[in-house]
mmCIF file of C-alpha atoms in Angstrom:
data_model
loop_
_atom_site.group_PDB
_atom_site.id
_atom_site.type_symbol
_atom_site.label_atom_id
_atom_site.label_comp_id
_atom_site.label_asym_id
_atom_site.label_seq_id
_atom_site.Cartn_x
_atom_site.Cartn_y
_atom_site.Cartn_z
ATOM 1 C CA UNK A 44 -18.073 4.062 -9.654
ATOM 2 C CA UNK A 45 -15.839 5.807 -7.107
ATOM 3 C CA UNK A 46 -12.273 7.032 -7.238
ATOM 4 C CA UNK A 47 -10.004 5.268 -4.787
ATOM 5 C CA UNK A 48 -7.105 7.165 -3.217
ATOM 6 C CA UNK A 49 -4.549 4.630 -2.010
ATOM 7 C CA UNK A 50 -2.117 6.004 0.568
ATOM 8 C CA UNK A 51 0.875 3.983 1.620
ATOM 9 C CA UNK A 52 1.661 4.510 5.314
ATOM 10 C CA UNK A 53 4.409 6.976 6.200
ATOM 11 C CA UNK A 54 7.957 5.829 6.775
ATOM 12 C CA UNK A 55 8.111 3.433 9.713
ATOM 13 C CA UNK A 56 10.762 2.363 12.182
ATOM 14 C CA UNK A 57 10.902 -0.989 10.376
ATOM 15 C CA UNK A 58 11.546 0.760 7.045
ATOM 16 C CA UNK A 59 14.559 2.634 8.397
ATOM 17 C CA UNK A 60 15.892 -0.442 10.196
ATOM 18 C CA UNK A 61 15.580 -2.595 7.074
ATOM 19 C CA UNK A 62 13.210 -5.025 8.763
ATOM 20 C CA UNK A 63 10.301 -6.842 7.120
ATOM 21 C CA UNK A 64 7.610 -5.886 9.610
ATOM 22 C CA UNK A 65 4.572 -7.735 8.328
ATOM 23 C CA UNK A 66 2.010 -7.932 11.143
ATOM 24 C CA UNK A 67 4.575 -7.486 13.920
ATOM 25 C CA UNK A 68 2.876 -5.317 16.580
ATOM 26 C CA UNK A 69 4.273 -1.991 17.730
ATOM 27 C CA UNK A 70 5.756 -0.846 14.402
ATOM 28 C CA UNK A 71 5.182 2.910 14.454
ATOM 29 C CA UNK A 72 5.967 5.822 12.158
ATOM 30 C CA UNK A 73 9.434 7.256 12.618
ATOM 31 C CA UNK A 74 10.008 11.018 12.852
ATOM 32 C CA UNK A 75 9.971 11.491 9.098
ATOM 33 C CA UNK A 76 6.912 9.254 8.729
ATOM 34 C CA UNK A 77 5.038 11.352 11.293
ATOM 35 C CA UNK A 78 5.942 14.489 9.326
ATOM 36 C CA UNK A 79 4.710 12.850 6.116
ATOM 37 C CA UNK A 80 1.414 11.984 7.808
ATOM 38 C CA UNK A 81 1.074 15.561 9.076
ATOM 39 C CA UNK A 82 1.318 16.813 5.487
ATOM 40 C CA UNK A 83 -1.361 14.454 4.195
ATOM 41 C CA UNK A 84 -4.404 16.651 5.032
ATOM 42 C CA UNK A 85 -2.919 19.511 3.006
ATOM 43 C CA UNK A 86 -2.131 17.277 0.058
ATOM 44 C CA UNK A 87 -5.716 15.998 -0.008
ATOM 45 C CA UNK A 88 -7.355 19.320 0.868
ATOM 46 C CA UNK A 89 -9.005 19.760 -2.520
ATOM 47 C CA UNK A 90 -10.758 16.392 -2.496
ATOM 48 C CA UNK A 91 -14.316 15.788 -1.219
ATOM 49 C CA UNK A 92 -13.383 12.609 0.659
ATOM 50 C CA UNK A 93 -16.389 10.527 1.666
ATOM 51 C CA UNK A 94 -14.827 7.650 3.633
ATOM 52 C CA UNK A 95 -11.453 6.669 5.113
ATOM 53 C CA UNK A 96 -10.537 2.990 5.323
ATOM 54 C CA UNK A 97 -7.311 1.804 6.935
ATOM 55 C CA UNK A 98 -5.300 -1.291 7.577
ATOM 56 C CA UNK A 99 -5.487 -2.179 11.276
ATOM 57 C CA UNK A 100 -1.716 -1.947 11.680
ATOM 58 C CA UNK A 101 -0.329 0.886 13.799
ATOM 59 C CA UNK A 102 1.708 2.569 11.080
ATOM 60 C CA UNK A 103 -1.392 2.986 8.900
ATOM 61 C CA UNK A 104 -3.601 4.118 11.772
ATOM 62 C CA UNK A 105 -1.000 6.765 12.655
ATOM 63 C CA UNK A 106 -0.806 7.895 9.021
ATOM 64 C CA UNK A 107 -4.524 8.648 8.710
ATOM 65 C CA UNK A 108 -4.890 10.223 12.165
ATOM 66 C CA UNK A 109 -3.937 13.787 11.056
ATOM 67 C CA UNK A 110 -6.392 13.536 8.154
ATOM 68 C CA UNK A 111 -9.186 12.414 10.482
ATOM 69 C CA UNK A 112 -8.315 15.148 12.977
ATOM 70 C CA UNK A 113 -8.468 17.741 10.180
ATOM 71 C CA UNK A 114 -11.821 16.416 8.957
ATOM 72 C CA UNK A 115 -13.821 15.376 12.020
ATOM 73 C CA UNK A 116 -16.882 14.731 9.862
ATOM 74 C CA UNK A 117 -15.177 11.652 8.378
ATOM 75 C CA UNK A 118 -15.735 8.212 9.815
ATOM 76 C CA UNK A 119 -12.729 5.910 10.072
ATOM 77 C CA UNK A 120 -13.113 2.270 9.085
ATOM 78 C CA UNK A 121 -10.656 -0.579 9.589
ATOM 79 C CA UNK A 122 -10.417 -3.523 7.194
ATOM 80 C CA UNK A 123 -8.020 -6.395 7.858
ATOM 81 C CA UNK A 124 -8.119 -7.392 4.193
ATOM 82 C CA UNK A 125 -5.935 -4.423 3.298
ATOM 83 C CA UNK A 126 -3.457 -5.207 6.067
ATOM 84 C CA UNK A 127 0.119 -6.083 5.168
ATOM 85 C CA UNK A 128 1.019 -9.425 3.641
ATOM 86 C CA UNK A 129 1.279 -12.197 6.205
ATOM 87 C CA UNK A 130 5.004 -12.894 5.867
ATOM 88 C CA UNK A 131 4.905 -15.628 8.493
ATOM 89 C CA UNK A 132 8.371 -16.782 9.571
ATOM 90 C CA UNK A 133 9.928 -13.923 7.610
ATOM 91 C CA UNK A 134 8.245 -11.285 9.790
ATOM 92 C CA UNK A 135 10.662 -9.265 11.903
ATOM 93 C CA UNK A 136 13.720 -10.427 9.967
ATOM 94 C CA UNK A 137 16.275 -8.160 8.317
ATOM 95 C CA UNK A 138 15.812 -7.762 4.566
ATOM 96 C CA UNK A 139 19.587 -8.095 4.173
ATOM 97 C CA UNK A 140 19.321 -11.634 5.594
ATOM 98 C CA UNK A 141 16.304 -12.576 3.521
ATOM 99 C CA UNK A 142 17.922 -11.742 0.188
ATOM 100 C CA UNK A 143 19.874 -15.020 0.335
ATOM 101 C CA UNK A 144 16.783 -17.142 0.951
ATOM 102 C CA UNK A 145 15.911 -19.274 -2.130
ATOM 103 C CA UNK A 146 12.305 -18.113 -1.863
ATOM 104 C CA UNK A 147 13.363 -14.499 -2.412
ATOM 105 C CA UNK A 148 14.193 -15.260 -6.045
ATOM 106 C CA UNK A 149 10.641 -16.588 -6.467
ATOM 107 C CA UNK A 150 9.191 -13.507 -4.740
ATOM 108 C CA UNK A 151 11.109 -11.301 -7.175
ATOM 109 C CA UNK A 152 10.639 -13.198 -10.440
ATOM 110 C CA UNK A 153 7.545 -15.363 -10.004
ATOM 111 C CA UNK A 154 5.514 -13.935 -7.094
ATOM 112 C CA UNK A 155 2.338 -15.719 -8.146
ATOM 113 C CA UNK A 156 4.080 -18.941 -7.031
ATOM 114 C CA UNK A 157 5.451 -17.508 -3.766
ATOM 115 C CA UNK A 158 4.032 -18.509 -0.396
ATOM 116 C CA UNK A 159 5.723 -17.311 2.790
ATOM 117 C CA UNK A 160 6.601 -20.036 5.311
ATOM 118 C CA UNK A 161 4.046 -19.904 8.088
ATOM 119 C CA UNK A 162 2.259 -17.075 6.246
ATOM 120 C CA UNK A 163 0.198 -16.597 3.104
ATOM 121 C CA UNK A 164 0.780 -16.694 -0.628
ATOM 122 C CA UNK A 165 1.135 -13.503 -2.628
ATOM 123 C CA UNK A 166 -1.856 -14.582 -4.707
ATOM 124 C CA UNK A 167 -3.978 -14.767 -1.550
ATOM 125 C CA UNK A 168 -2.719 -11.330 -0.528
ATOM 126 C CA UNK A 169 -3.799 -9.788 -3.831
ATOM 127 C CA UNK A 170 -7.137 -11.591 -3.859
ATOM 128 C CA UNK A 171 -8.222 -10.428 -0.397
ATOM 129 C CA UNK A 172 -7.183 -6.834 -1.096
ATOM 130 C CA UNK A 173 -8.983 -6.749 -4.460
ATOM 131 C CA UNK A 174 -12.123 -8.187 -2.887
ATOM 132 C CA UNK A 175 -11.999 -5.484 -0.217
ATOM 133 C CA UNK A 176 -11.734 -2.755 -2.860
ATOM 134 C CA UNK A 177 -14.660 -4.142 -4.853
ATOM 135 C CA UNK A 178 -16.842 -4.260 -1.756
ATOM 136 C CA UNK A 179 -15.843 -0.761 -0.657
ATOM 137 C CA UNK A 180 -16.446 0.585 -4.179
ATOM 138 C CA UNK A 181 -19.996 -0.728 -4.047
ATOM 139 C CA UNK A 182 -20.575 0.584 -0.535
ATOM 140 C CA UNK A 183 -19.175 4.050 -1.267
ATOM 141 C CA UNK A 184 -21.166 4.350 -4.488
ATOM 142 C CA UNK A 185 -24.344 3.275 -2.703
ATOM 143 C CA UNK A 186 -23.878 5.744 0.151
ATOM 144 C CA UNK A 187 -22.237 8.689 -1.627
ATOM 145 C CA UNK A 188 -22.926 8.366 -5.344
ATOM 146 C CA UNK A 189 -20.906 7.242 -8.374
ATOM 147 C CA UNK A 190 -18.571 10.256 -8.332
ATOM 148 C CA UNK A 191 -17.443 9.767 -4.755
ATOM 149 C CA UNK A 192 -13.808 9.780 -3.649
ATOM 150 C CA UNK A 193 -12.537 7.703 -0.751
ATOM 151 C CA UNK A 194 -9.185 7.017 0.905
ATOM 152 C CA UNK A 195 -7.650 3.674 1.742
ATOM 153 C CA UNK A 196 -4.398 3.545 3.744
ATOM 154 C CA UNK A 197 -2.433 0.356 3.238
ATOM 155 C CA UNK A 198 1.010 -1.118 2.576
ATOM 156 C CA UNK A 199 3.496 -1.253 -0.280
ATOM 157 C CA UNK A 200 2.916 -4.794 -1.514
ATOM 158 C CA UNK A 201 -0.855 -4.455 -1.136
ATOM 159 C CA UNK A 202 -0.964 -1.237 -3.168
ATOM 160 C CA UNK A 203 1.336 -2.630 -5.846
ATOM 161 C CA UNK A 204 -0.866 -5.700 -6.200
ATOM 162 C CA UNK A 205 -3.984 -3.523 -6.512
ATOM 163 C CA UNK A 206 -2.335 -1.413 -9.195
ATOM 164 C CA UNK A 207 -1.388 -4.563 -11.098
ATOM 165 C CA UNK A 208 -4.956 -5.829 -10.839
ATOM 166 C CA UNK A 209 -6.359 -2.510 -12.051
ATOM 167 C CA UNK A 210 -4.000 -2.497 -15.057
ATOM 168 C CA UNK A 211 -4.709 -6.117 -15.924
ATOM 169 C CA UNK A 212 -1.092 -7.054 -15.192
ATOM 170 C CA UNK A 213 -0.210 -10.542 -14.107
ATOM 171 C CA UNK A 214 0.929 -10.658 -10.489
ATOM 172 C CA UNK A 215 4.345 -11.794 -11.732
ATOM 173 C CA UNK A 216 4.845 -8.238 -13.036
ATOM 174 C CA UNK A 217 3.858 -6.371 -9.876
ATOM 175 C CA UNK A 218 7.466 -6.054 -8.654
ATOM 176 C CA UNK A 219 8.001 -3.564 -11.497
ATOM 177 C CA UNK A 220 5.781 -1.096 -9.606
ATOM 178 C CA UNK A 221 7.160 1.182 -6.874
ATOM 179 C CA UNK A 222 5.257 3.154 -4.222
ATOM 180 C CA UNK A 223 7.170 5.156 -1.610
ATOM 181 C CA UNK A 224 6.087 5.862 1.965
ATOM 182 C CA UNK A 225 3.076 8.183 2.172
ATOM 183 C CA UNK A 226 2.761 8.216 -1.608
ATOM 184 C CA UNK A 227 -0.652 8.639 -3.208
ATOM 185 C CA UNK A 228 -1.952 6.305 -5.899
ATOM 186 C CA UNK A 229 -5.363 6.977 -7.435
ATOM 187 C CA UNK A 230 -7.549 4.542 -9.345
ATOM 188 C CA UNK A 231 -10.826 5.652 -10.906
ATOM 189 C CA UNK A 232 -13.190 2.751 -11.325
ATOM 190 C CA UNK A 233 -15.843 2.666 -14.061
ATOM 191 C CA UNK A 234 -18.405 0.122 -15.204
ATOM 192 C CA UNK A 235 -16.074 -1.278 -17.862
ATOM 193 C CA UNK A 236 -12.550 -0.753 -16.534
ATOM 194 C CA UNK A 237 -10.383 0.985 -13.930
ATOM 195 C CA UNK A 238 -8.124 3.908 -14.838
ATOM 196 C CA UNK A 239 -4.833 4.459 -13.043
ATOM 197 C CA UNK A 240 -4.640 8.253 -12.730
ATOM 198 C CA UNK A 241 -1.809 8.643 -10.178
ATOM 199 C CA UNK A 242 0.952 6.262 -9.166
ATOM 200 C CA UNK A 243 3.211 6.676 -6.146
ATOM 201 C CA UNK A 244 2.897 10.470 -6.093
ATOM 202 C CA UNK A 245 4.755 12.048 -3.172
ATOM 203 C CA UNK A 246 5.112 15.542 -4.645
ATOM 204 C CA UNK A 247 8.846 15.161 -4.016
ATOM 205 C CA UNK A 248 11.349 14.112 -6.682
ATOM 206 C CA UNK A 249 14.308 13.600 -4.338
ATOM 207 C CA UNK A 250 14.156 9.848 -4.780
ATOM 208 C CA UNK A 251 14.946 10.275 -8.498
ATOM 209 C CA UNK A 252 18.320 11.924 -7.829
ATOM 210 C CA UNK A 253 21.442 9.792 -8.357
ATOM 211 C CA UNK A 254 22.734 8.072 -5.234
ATOM 212 C CA UNK A 255 26.200 7.069 -4.152
ATOM 213 C CA UNK A 256 25.108 3.450 -4.350
ATOM 214 C CA UNK A 257 22.991 2.587 -7.402
ATOM 215 C CA UNK A 258 19.516 1.214 -6.635
ATOM 216 C CA UNK A 259 19.226 -2.558 -6.393
ATOM 217 C CA UNK A 260 17.843 -4.574 -9.278
ATOM 218 C CA UNK A 261 15.439 -6.366 -6.931
ATOM 219 C CA UNK A 262 12.238 -4.885 -5.562
ATOM 220 C CA UNK A 263 12.120 -4.240 -1.822
ATOM 221 C CA UNK A 264 9.656 -6.650 -0.252
ATOM 222 C CA UNK A 265 7.217 -4.621 1.817
ATOM 223 C CA UNK A 266 7.906 -1.430 -0.129
ATOM 224 C CA UNK A 267 11.151 0.124 1.116
ATOM 225 C CA UNK A 268 11.932 3.319 2.984
ATOM 226 C CA UNK A 269 11.763 5.793 0.101
ATOM 227 C CA UNK A 270 14.120 8.681 -0.527
ATOM 228 C CA UNK A 271 17.027 9.039 1.923
#
């Protein structure tokens, strides 16, 4: 079966403003995010990519555009099932405000029980994304062979949930996973099991350096802005 290259979108204006974007329209890459996207073709230059699938949201479409421009032979596909979590009434709100919501404790510690008001549950989010990957695996293998490599550009919580599913981790453990903007995560699927072969690889270790303020104990819903 194929190897899936999961790319989180580059840093967005919502990331830098500390806003939970969700499906809010008009959320674009910021200047750094655009630079990250511009570097993506070079980072993936050695891979024989067969397909590119993207979330319909603007920040993902902008992230894959340089890759598609560099490889005009590739066809771009859009799949809503790998779009961001539907955060409902939380969409567009500041993360600093949301941390005091009682539901945030559930999102952090027991996400399999979390459902966003006016939105979807985290279980539904993981299920739709995993179903999309299974269908695309079958399609890519059928059209390009079992050794094919394809790219999927999505969002932090989606990618984390797919990694958890590939590792056989309960969804309640997925907040232990971190993927920065424009990071690359690779999962090689086989008949018996998936293999996680890269996780959140940006090629840059700046985010590991000590900071003036220690990192928070909680995971950033939506994925965070990455290294300063």
